[in-house]
């Protein structure tokens, strides 16, 4: 089998060690005689799996005791509705729009209350993070919302916005567990796991306990109430059992690597290698302002659409797959999440160098 490096933005590559462990346990999990895929979510065995996953995540992120961890379904997109349904006490929220996902979240929230767009980078095709030090925040806003890492455009909030005392809500889907964070800086932090943590089908919500309320509008579905899920320990209905099981293994893998500080150091080295090449290249370029660059999603172009297509095709033929940029922006995108090894980025840079020599 030829060596493949998967640069997909999600579902993305997983650690080889995790996949091998899961393969070994596929037919018989720890001698119970069945696969995690077929065991009851009400069983004591699965309860141990989800409890251990939560414990490891709490250790990795140093999650304070007054925050709940919820393993939910519906992906990040379902949280676009769940968040305003649960948090809009005054019926007002402020959104910072730095990409399509924040834009979609704001549009969805507007169905349930007043949404103010207090900052945006759409004027330059979301190629930068706007200055969020002195925002015009609504005094009645229940929260300020950001998408912290923008997968499509390759941008990242390296400094959280000054919310002037308002609760901060962040979609961290594509930078989840890629670096140390102070969870207490957020009221709610959430993300789909299919980029950095596990297989598609799970979204993790970390929410401060005082935001979990039962007195919600009648239109809020039972399944979308955070109190429903919190009271049931994420087991109100059948969860994505296998997905949670894989997440737990990834948490263990990260702990064994040395935690979020260690993976952050590796992620910075991978990104620096690729950005350094792009900055020196005479063929490829990165359209993002340097201060806003993501270390998870690196976008680049040649400036010629046909040459971009040729690069994607030849890269795939040489084992560098899923480098095509999002359809809304074109070009190329290398998603270099936690599980992408340094040698994968190194090999990609070498291929890009060869391609440049042949096509410049």
Short mmCIF file of C-alpha atoms in Angstrom, two decimals:
data_model
loop_
_atom_site.label_atom_id
_atom_site.label_comp_id
_atom_site.label_asym_id
_atom_site.label_seq_id
_atom_site.Cartn_x
_atom_site.Cartn_y
_atom_site.Cartn_z
CA UNK A 1 0.00 0.00 0.00
CA UNK A 2 1.37 3.40 -1.02
CA UNK A 3 1.94 6.02 1.67
CA UNK A 4 -0.99 8.45 1.86
CA UNK A 5 -1.03 11.77 3.67
CA UNK A 6 -4.60 12.94 4.24
CA UNK A 7 -4.87 16.74 4.40
CA UNK A 8 -8.68 16.77 4.56
CA UNK A 9 -10.38 19.55 6.51
CA UNK A 10 -12.72 16.99 8.05
CA UNK A 11 -13.43 14.21 8.55
CA UNK A 12 -9.69 14.19 8.92
CA UNK A 13 -6.79 11.89 9.69
CA UNK A 14 -6.66 10.17 13.06
CA UNK A 15 -3.58 9.00 14.99
CA UNK A 16 -2.33 5.68 13.64
CA UNK A 17 -1.94 4.34 17.18
CA UNK A 18 -5.60 5.06 17.91
CA UNK A 19 -6.78 3.34 14.74
CA UNK A 20 -4.65 0.28 15.46
CA UNK A 21 -5.99 -0.01 19.02
CA UNK A 22 -9.55 0.34 17.75
CA UNK A 23 -8.89 -2.33 15.12
CA UNK A 24 -7.57 -4.71 17.79
CA UNK A 25 -10.72 -4.15 19.87
CA UNK A 26 -13.20 -4.15 17.00
CA UNK A 27 -14.59 -7.63 17.63
CA UNK A 28 -14.05 -7.87 21.36
CA UNK A 29 -13.66 -4.87 23.65
CA UNK A 30 -11.57 -5.82 26.68
CA UNK A 31 -12.91 -9.35 26.81
CA UNK A 32 -16.60 -8.44 26.95
CA UNK A 33 -17.28 -10.49 23.83
CA UNK A 34 -18.67 -7.68 21.72
CA UNK A 35 -17.66 -4.57 19.82
CA UNK A 36 -18.27 -1.08 21.19
CA UNK A 37 -20.35 -0.63 18.05
CA UNK A 38 -22.91 -3.14 19.31
CA UNK A 39 -22.95 -2.67 23.08
CA UNK A 40 -25.77 -0.92 24.93
CA UNK A 41 -25.23 2.70 25.88
CA UNK A 42 -26.93 1.79 29.17
CA UNK A 43 -24.33 -0.86 29.98
CA UNK A 44 -21.77 -0.45 32.74
CA UNK A 45 -19.01 -1.02 30.16
CA UNK A 46 -20.05 1.94 28.05
CA UNK A 47 -20.57 4.07 31.15
CA UNK A 48 -16.90 3.45 31.94
CA UNK A 49 -15.96 4.47 28.38
CA UNK A 50 -17.78 7.80 28.48
CA UNK A 51 -16.71 8.56 32.05
CA UNK A 52 -13.06 7.94 31.19
CA UNK A 53 -13.35 10.08 28.05
CA UNK A 54 -14.73 12.98 30.06
CA UNK A 55 -12.09 12.58 32.77
CA UNK A 56 -9.26 12.65 30.23
CA UNK A 57 -10.71 15.70 28.47
CA UNK A 58 -11.05 17.52 31.78
CA UNK A 59 -7.41 16.79 32.57
CA UNK A 60 -6.18 17.86 29.15
CA UNK A 61 -8.02 21.19 29.22
CA UNK A 62 -7.96 21.79 32.98
CA UNK A 63 -11.73 22.23 32.82
CA UNK A 64 -13.04 23.93 36.00
CA UNK A 65 -15.49 22.01 38.17
CA UNK A 66 -18.29 24.49 37.43
CA UNK A 67 -18.32 23.52 33.74
CA UNK A 68 -20.24 20.59 32.29
CA UNK A 69 -18.92 18.44 29.45
CA UNK A 70 -21.56 17.19 27.03
CA UNK A 71 -21.04 14.63 24.25
CA UNK A 72 -23.83 15.45 21.79
CA UNK A 73 -24.97 14.76 18.24
CA UNK A 74 -25.96 16.96 15.31
CA UNK A 75 -22.52 18.43 14.72
CA UNK A 76 -21.49 22.03 15.25
CA UNK A 77 -24.24 23.17 12.89
CA UNK A 78 -26.98 22.04 15.28
CA UNK A 79 -25.38 24.20 17.97
CA UNK A 80 -26.04 27.23 15.74
CA UNK A 81 -29.66 26.88 16.91
CA UNK A 82 -29.15 25.29 20.33
CA UNK A 83 -26.96 28.14 21.58
CA UNK A 84 -29.44 31.00 21.04
CA UNK A 85 -32.32 28.79 22.18
CA UNK A 86 -30.58 28.15 25.49
CA UNK A 87 -28.67 31.39 26.08
CA UNK A 88 -30.82 34.23 24.70
CA UNK A 89 -32.40 35.43 27.95
CA UNK A 90 -32.74 39.01 26.72
CA UNK A 91 -33.28 37.97 23.11
CA UNK A 92 -30.07 39.70 21.95
CA UNK A 93 -26.66 38.38 20.89
CA UNK A 94 -23.56 39.91 19.28
CA UNK A 95 -21.74 37.96 16.55
CA UNK A 96 -18.29 38.45 15.05
CA UNK A 97 -18.34 37.13 11.50
CA UNK A 98 -14.98 35.88 10.23
CA UNK A 99 -16.13 33.19 7.82
CA UNK A 100 -19.01 31.15 6.45
CA UNK A 101 -19.59 29.18 9.65
CA UNK A 102 -19.94 32.25 11.86
CA UNK A 103 -22.13 33.80 9.16
CA UNK A 104 -24.39 30.74 9.15
CA UNK A 105 -24.48 30.70 12.95
CA UNK A 106 -25.56 34.35 13.02
CA UNK A 107 -28.27 33.73 10.43
CA UNK A 108 -29.62 30.79 12.44
CA UNK A 109 -29.56 32.73 15.71
CA UNK A 110 -31.56 35.54 14.11
CA UNK A 111 -34.55 33.17 14.05
CA UNK A 112 -34.70 33.32 17.85
CA UNK A 113 -33.75 36.90 18.69
CA UNK A 114 -31.92 40.03 17.65
CA UNK A 115 -28.44 39.44 16.24
CA UNK A 116 -25.92 42.24 15.95
CA UNK A 117 -22.92 41.80 13.64
CA UNK A 118 -20.38 43.80 15.66
CA UNK A 119 -17.32 42.97 13.54
CA UNK A 120 -16.67 41.25 10.22
CA UNK A 121 -13.85 40.51 7.80
CA UNK A 122 -16.11 39.80 4.84
CA UNK A 123 -14.88 42.99 3.13
CA UNK A 124 -11.61 41.18 2.31
CA UNK A 125 -13.07 37.72 1.74
CA UNK A 126 -12.42 36.74 5.37
CA UNK A 127 -8.65 36.90 4.94
CA UNK A 128 -8.02 38.45 8.36
CA UNK A 129 -9.34 38.67 11.92
CA UNK A 130 -10.75 42.12 12.69
CA UNK A 131 -9.60 44.23 15.63
CA UNK A 132 -11.85 43.20 18.52
CA UNK A 133 -10.35 45.29 21.32
CA UNK A 134 -13.05 47.98 21.45
CA UNK A 135 -16.24 46.53 20.03
CA UNK A 136 -19.64 48.21 20.12
CA UNK A 137 -21.27 45.58 22.32
CA UNK A 138 -25.01 45.74 22.97
CA UNK A 139 -25.69 46.31 26.65
CA UNK A 140 -28.50 43.74 26.43
CA UNK A 141 -26.43 41.10 24.62
CA UNK A 142 -26.62 37.71 26.28
CA UNK A 143 -23.33 36.62 24.70
CA UNK A 144 -20.66 37.41 22.12
CA UNK A 145 -20.06 34.67 19.53
CA UNK A 146 -16.97 33.78 17.51
CA UNK A 147 -15.73 30.96 15.31
CA UNK A 148 -12.20 30.83 16.69
CA UNK A 149 -10.49 29.04 13.79
CA UNK A 150 -11.86 29.44 10.29
CA UNK A 151 -11.34 26.21 8.40
CA UNK A 152 -12.24 27.49 4.96
CA UNK A 153 -10.13 30.65 5.02
CA UNK A 154 -7.24 29.59 7.23
CA UNK A 155 -7.59 32.32 9.88
CA UNK A 156 -7.44 32.19 13.68
CA UNK A 157 -8.23 34.43 16.65
CA UNK A 158 -4.87 34.62 18.42
CA UNK A 159 -6.33 37.09 20.89
CA UNK A 160 -9.86 36.65 22.17
CA UNK A 161 -12.21 39.62 21.69
CA UNK A 162 -12.77 42.07 24.51
CA UNK A 163 -16.38 41.25 25.35
CA UNK A 164 -16.59 43.96 28.03
CA UNK A 165 -17.90 41.51 30.58
CA UNK A 166 -20.31 39.66 28.30
CA UNK A 167 -20.17 35.87 28.03
CA UNK A 168 -18.01 34.55 25.20
CA UNK A 169 -19.24 31.62 23.10
CA UNK A 170 -16.76 29.99 20.72
CA UNK A 171 -16.94 27.40 17.97
CA UNK A 172 -13.52 25.73 18.16
CA UNK A 173 -14.24 22.83 15.80
CA UNK A 174 -11.03 23.11 13.80
CA UNK A 175 -8.64 24.07 16.61
CA UNK A 176 -10.06 21.86 19.39
CA UNK A 177 -7.20 20.47 21.54
CA UNK A 178 -4.54 21.93 19.25
CA UNK A 179 -3.20 24.28 21.94
CA UNK A 180 -3.64 25.06 25.64
CA UNK A 181 -6.69 27.20 26.47
CA UNK A 182 -8.14 28.76 29.59
CA UNK A 183 -11.67 27.38 29.60
CA UNK A 184 -12.74 30.02 32.13
CA UNK A 185 -12.28 32.65 29.39
CA UNK A 186 -15.39 31.21 27.76
CA UNK A 187 -18.97 30.74 28.88
CA UNK A 188 -19.45 28.00 26.30
CA UNK A 189 -16.89 26.37 24.06
CA UNK A 190 -17.88 23.72 21.53
CA UNK A 191 -16.79 21.87 18.45
CA UNK A 192 -17.42 19.00 16.09
CA UNK A 193 -14.82 16.31 16.70
CA UNK A 194 -14.28 15.21 13.09
CA UNK A 195 -11.30 17.48 12.51
CA UNK A 196 -8.97 17.02 15.45
CA UNK A 197 -10.46 14.48 17.83
CA UNK A 198 -12.51 11.67 16.33
CA UNK A 199 -14.93 10.45 13.66
CA UNK A 200 -17.87 12.51 12.45
CA UNK A 201 -21.03 12.31 14.54
CA UNK A 202 -20.05 13.86 17.87
CA UNK A 203 -20.02 17.47 19.02
CA UNK A 204 -18.55 18.34 22.41
CA UNK A 205 -20.04 21.22 24.39
CA UNK A 206 -18.25 22.62 27.44
CA UNK A 207 -20.64 24.94 29.24
CA UNK A 208 -20.58 26.89 32.49
CA UNK A 209 -23.19 25.42 34.84
CA UNK A 210 -25.06 28.66 35.53
CA UNK A 211 -26.02 28.85 31.84
CA UNK A 212 -27.88 25.54 32.00
CA UNK A 213 -31.52 26.50 32.53
CA UNK A 214 -34.83 24.69 32.50
CA UNK A 215 -37.03 27.74 32.00
CA UNK A 216 -36.82 28.01 28.24
CA UNK A 217 -39.36 28.95 25.55
CA UNK A 218 -41.85 26.22 24.69
CA UNK A 219 -40.47 25.96 21.17
CA UNK A 220 -37.10 24.66 22.39
CA UNK A 221 -36.97 20.92 21.63
CA UNK A 222 -36.29 18.67 24.59
CA UNK A 223 -33.25 17.25 22.83
CA UNK A 224 -31.71 20.71 22.34
CA UNK A 225 -31.97 21.76 25.98
CA UNK A 226 -28.57 21.66 27.63
CA UNK A 227 -30.30 20.78 30.91
CA UNK A 228 -31.80 17.65 29.32
CA UNK A 229 -28.40 16.46 28.20
CA UNK A 230 -26.58 17.55 31.36
CA UNK A 231 -29.04 15.86 33.73
CA UNK A 232 -28.74 12.64 31.72
CA UNK A 233 -24.92 12.69 31.51
CA UNK A 234 -25.09 12.90 27.69
CA UNK A 235 -27.14 9.68 27.70
CA UNK A 236 -30.68 11.03 27.35
CA UNK A 237 -30.94 9.03 24.14
CA UNK A 238 -28.51 6.73 22.36
CA UNK A 239 -25.36 8.77 21.73
CA UNK A 240 -22.71 8.21 19.09
CA UNK A 241 -21.15 5.47 21.19
CA UNK A 242 -18.31 4.49 18.88
CA UNK A 243 -17.43 8.10 18.19
CA UNK A 244 -17.14 8.83 21.92
CA UNK A 245 -15.00 5.71 22.34
CA UNK A 246 -12.57 6.95 19.66
CA UNK A 247 -12.52 10.43 21.21
CA UNK A 248 -11.46 8.86 24.51
CA UNK A 249 -8.59 7.09 22.78
CA UNK A 250 -7.45 10.33 21.16
CA UNK A 251 -7.54 12.06 24.57
CA UNK A 252 -5.34 9.26 25.92
CA UNK A 253 -2.97 9.62 22.94
CA UNK A 254 -2.64 13.35 23.61
CA UNK A 255 -1.93 12.75 27.28
CA UNK A 256 0.79 10.26 26.40
CA UNK A 257 2.36 12.81 24.03
CA UNK A 258 2.65 15.29 26.88
CA UNK A 259 -0.65 17.13 26.73
CA UNK A 260 -1.72 20.27 24.91
CA UNK A 261 1.57 22.10 25.45
CA UNK A 262 3.44 19.32 23.65
CA UNK A 263 1.01 19.06 20.73
CA UNK A 264 0.98 22.85 20.39
CA UNK A 265 4.76 22.89 20.00
CA UNK A 266 4.53 20.24 17.27
CA UNK A 267 1.66 22.04 15.53
CA UNK A 268 3.62 25.30 15.45
CA UNK A 269 6.62 23.56 13.91
CA UNK A 270 4.48 21.98 11.19
CA UNK A 271 2.81 25.29 10.35
CA UNK A 272 6.09 27.23 10.39
CA UNK A 273 7.61 24.78 7.91
CA UNK A 274 4.75 25.20 5.45
CA UNK A 275 4.32 28.96 5.85
CA UNK A 276 8.06 29.52 5.53
CA UNK A 277 8.01 27.73 2.18
CA UNK A 278 4.96 29.71 1.00
CA UNK A 279 6.52 33.04 1.98
CA UNK A 280 9.65 32.26 -0.04
CA UNK A 281 7.89 30.66 -2.99
CA UNK A 282 7.75 32.34 -6.41
CA UNK A 283 4.73 30.26 -7.42
CA UNK A 284 2.57 29.66 -4.34
CA UNK A 285 1.22 32.28 -1.95
CA UNK A 286 -0.92 32.43 1.16
CA UNK A 287 -3.77 35.01 1.04
CA UNK A 288 -4.13 35.44 4.82
CA UNK A 289 -2.73 38.35 6.84
CA UNK A 290 0.26 36.97 8.74
CA UNK A 291 -1.09 37.95 12.17
CA UNK A 292 -4.29 35.99 11.49
CA UNK A 293 -2.83 32.75 10.10
CA UNK A 294 -4.20 29.46 11.36
CA UNK A 295 -1.79 26.69 12.26
CA UNK A 296 -4.48 24.09 11.56
CA UNK A 297 -5.65 25.07 8.07
CA UNK A 298 -3.15 26.53 5.62
CA UNK A 299 -4.61 27.95 2.41
CA UNK A 300 -2.56 28.71 -0.70
CA UNK A 301 -2.91 29.47 -4.42
CA UNK A 302 -0.76 29.75 -7.53
CA UNK A 303 -2.80 32.61 -8.98
CA UNK A 304 -3.83 30.43 -11.93
CA UNK A 305 -6.92 28.23 -11.58
CA UNK A 306 -5.75 25.69 -14.14
CA UNK A 307 -2.39 25.40 -12.43
CA UNK A 308 -4.18 24.96 -9.09
CA UNK A 309 -6.15 22.06 -10.59
CA UNK A 310 -2.98 20.55 -11.98
CA UNK A 311 -1.31 20.76 -8.59
CA UNK A 312 -4.22 19.11 -6.79
CA UNK A 313 -4.32 16.31 -9.37
CA UNK A 314 -0.58 15.60 -9.30
CA UNK A 315 -0.43 15.90 -5.52
CA UNK A 316 -3.15 13.29 -5.18
CA UNK A 317 -1.34 10.98 -7.59
CA UNK A 318 1.71 11.27 -5.35
CA UNK A 319 -0.13 10.47 -2.11
CA UNK A 320 -1.03 13.97 -0.90
CA UNK A 321 -4.82 13.78 -0.86
CA UNK A 322 -7.68 16.20 -0.13
CA UNK A 323 -5.72 19.37 -0.83
CA UNK A 324 -8.42 21.02 -2.91
CA UNK A 325 -9.64 24.26 -1.33
CA UNK A 326 -13.23 24.82 -0.30
CA UNK A 327 -15.53 25.41 -3.25
CA UNK A 328 -16.30 28.96 -2.06
CA UNK A 329 -12.66 30.10 -2.29
CA UNK A 330 -10.89 27.65 -4.60
CA UNK A 331 -7.15 27.16 -4.52
CA UNK A 332 -5.65 24.67 -2.08
CA UNK A 333 -5.84 23.98 1.62
CA UNK A 334 -3.66 21.76 3.77
CA UNK A 335 -5.31 20.87 7.04
CA UNK A 336 -2.50 19.88 9.38
CA UNK A 337 -4.37 18.80 12.48
CA UNK A 338 -2.86 17.09 15.51
CA UNK A 339 -2.67 13.67 13.86
CA UNK A 340 -0.77 14.90 10.79
CA UNK A 341 2.88 13.97 11.42
CA UNK A 342 5.68 16.46 10.84
CA UNK A 343 7.09 14.21 8.11
CA UNK A 344 3.78 14.55 6.25
CA UNK A 345 4.15 18.33 6.06
CA UNK A 346 7.83 17.94 5.22
CA UNK A 347 6.97 15.60 2.34
CA UNK A 348 4.29 18.00 1.09
CA UNK A 349 6.73 20.92 1.09
CA UNK A 350 9.25 18.85 -0.86
CA UNK A 351 6.60 17.97 -3.43
CA UNK A 352 5.53 21.62 -3.71
CA UNK A 353 9.15 22.63 -4.26
CA UNK A 354 9.49 20.09 -7.08
CA UNK A 355 6.18 21.19 -8.61
CA UNK A 356 7.30 24.83 -8.52
CA UNK A 357 10.55 24.07 -10.34
CA UNK A 358 8.63 22.28 -13.09
CA UNK A 359 5.85 24.82 -13.49
CA UNK A 360 7.19 28.25 -12.58
#
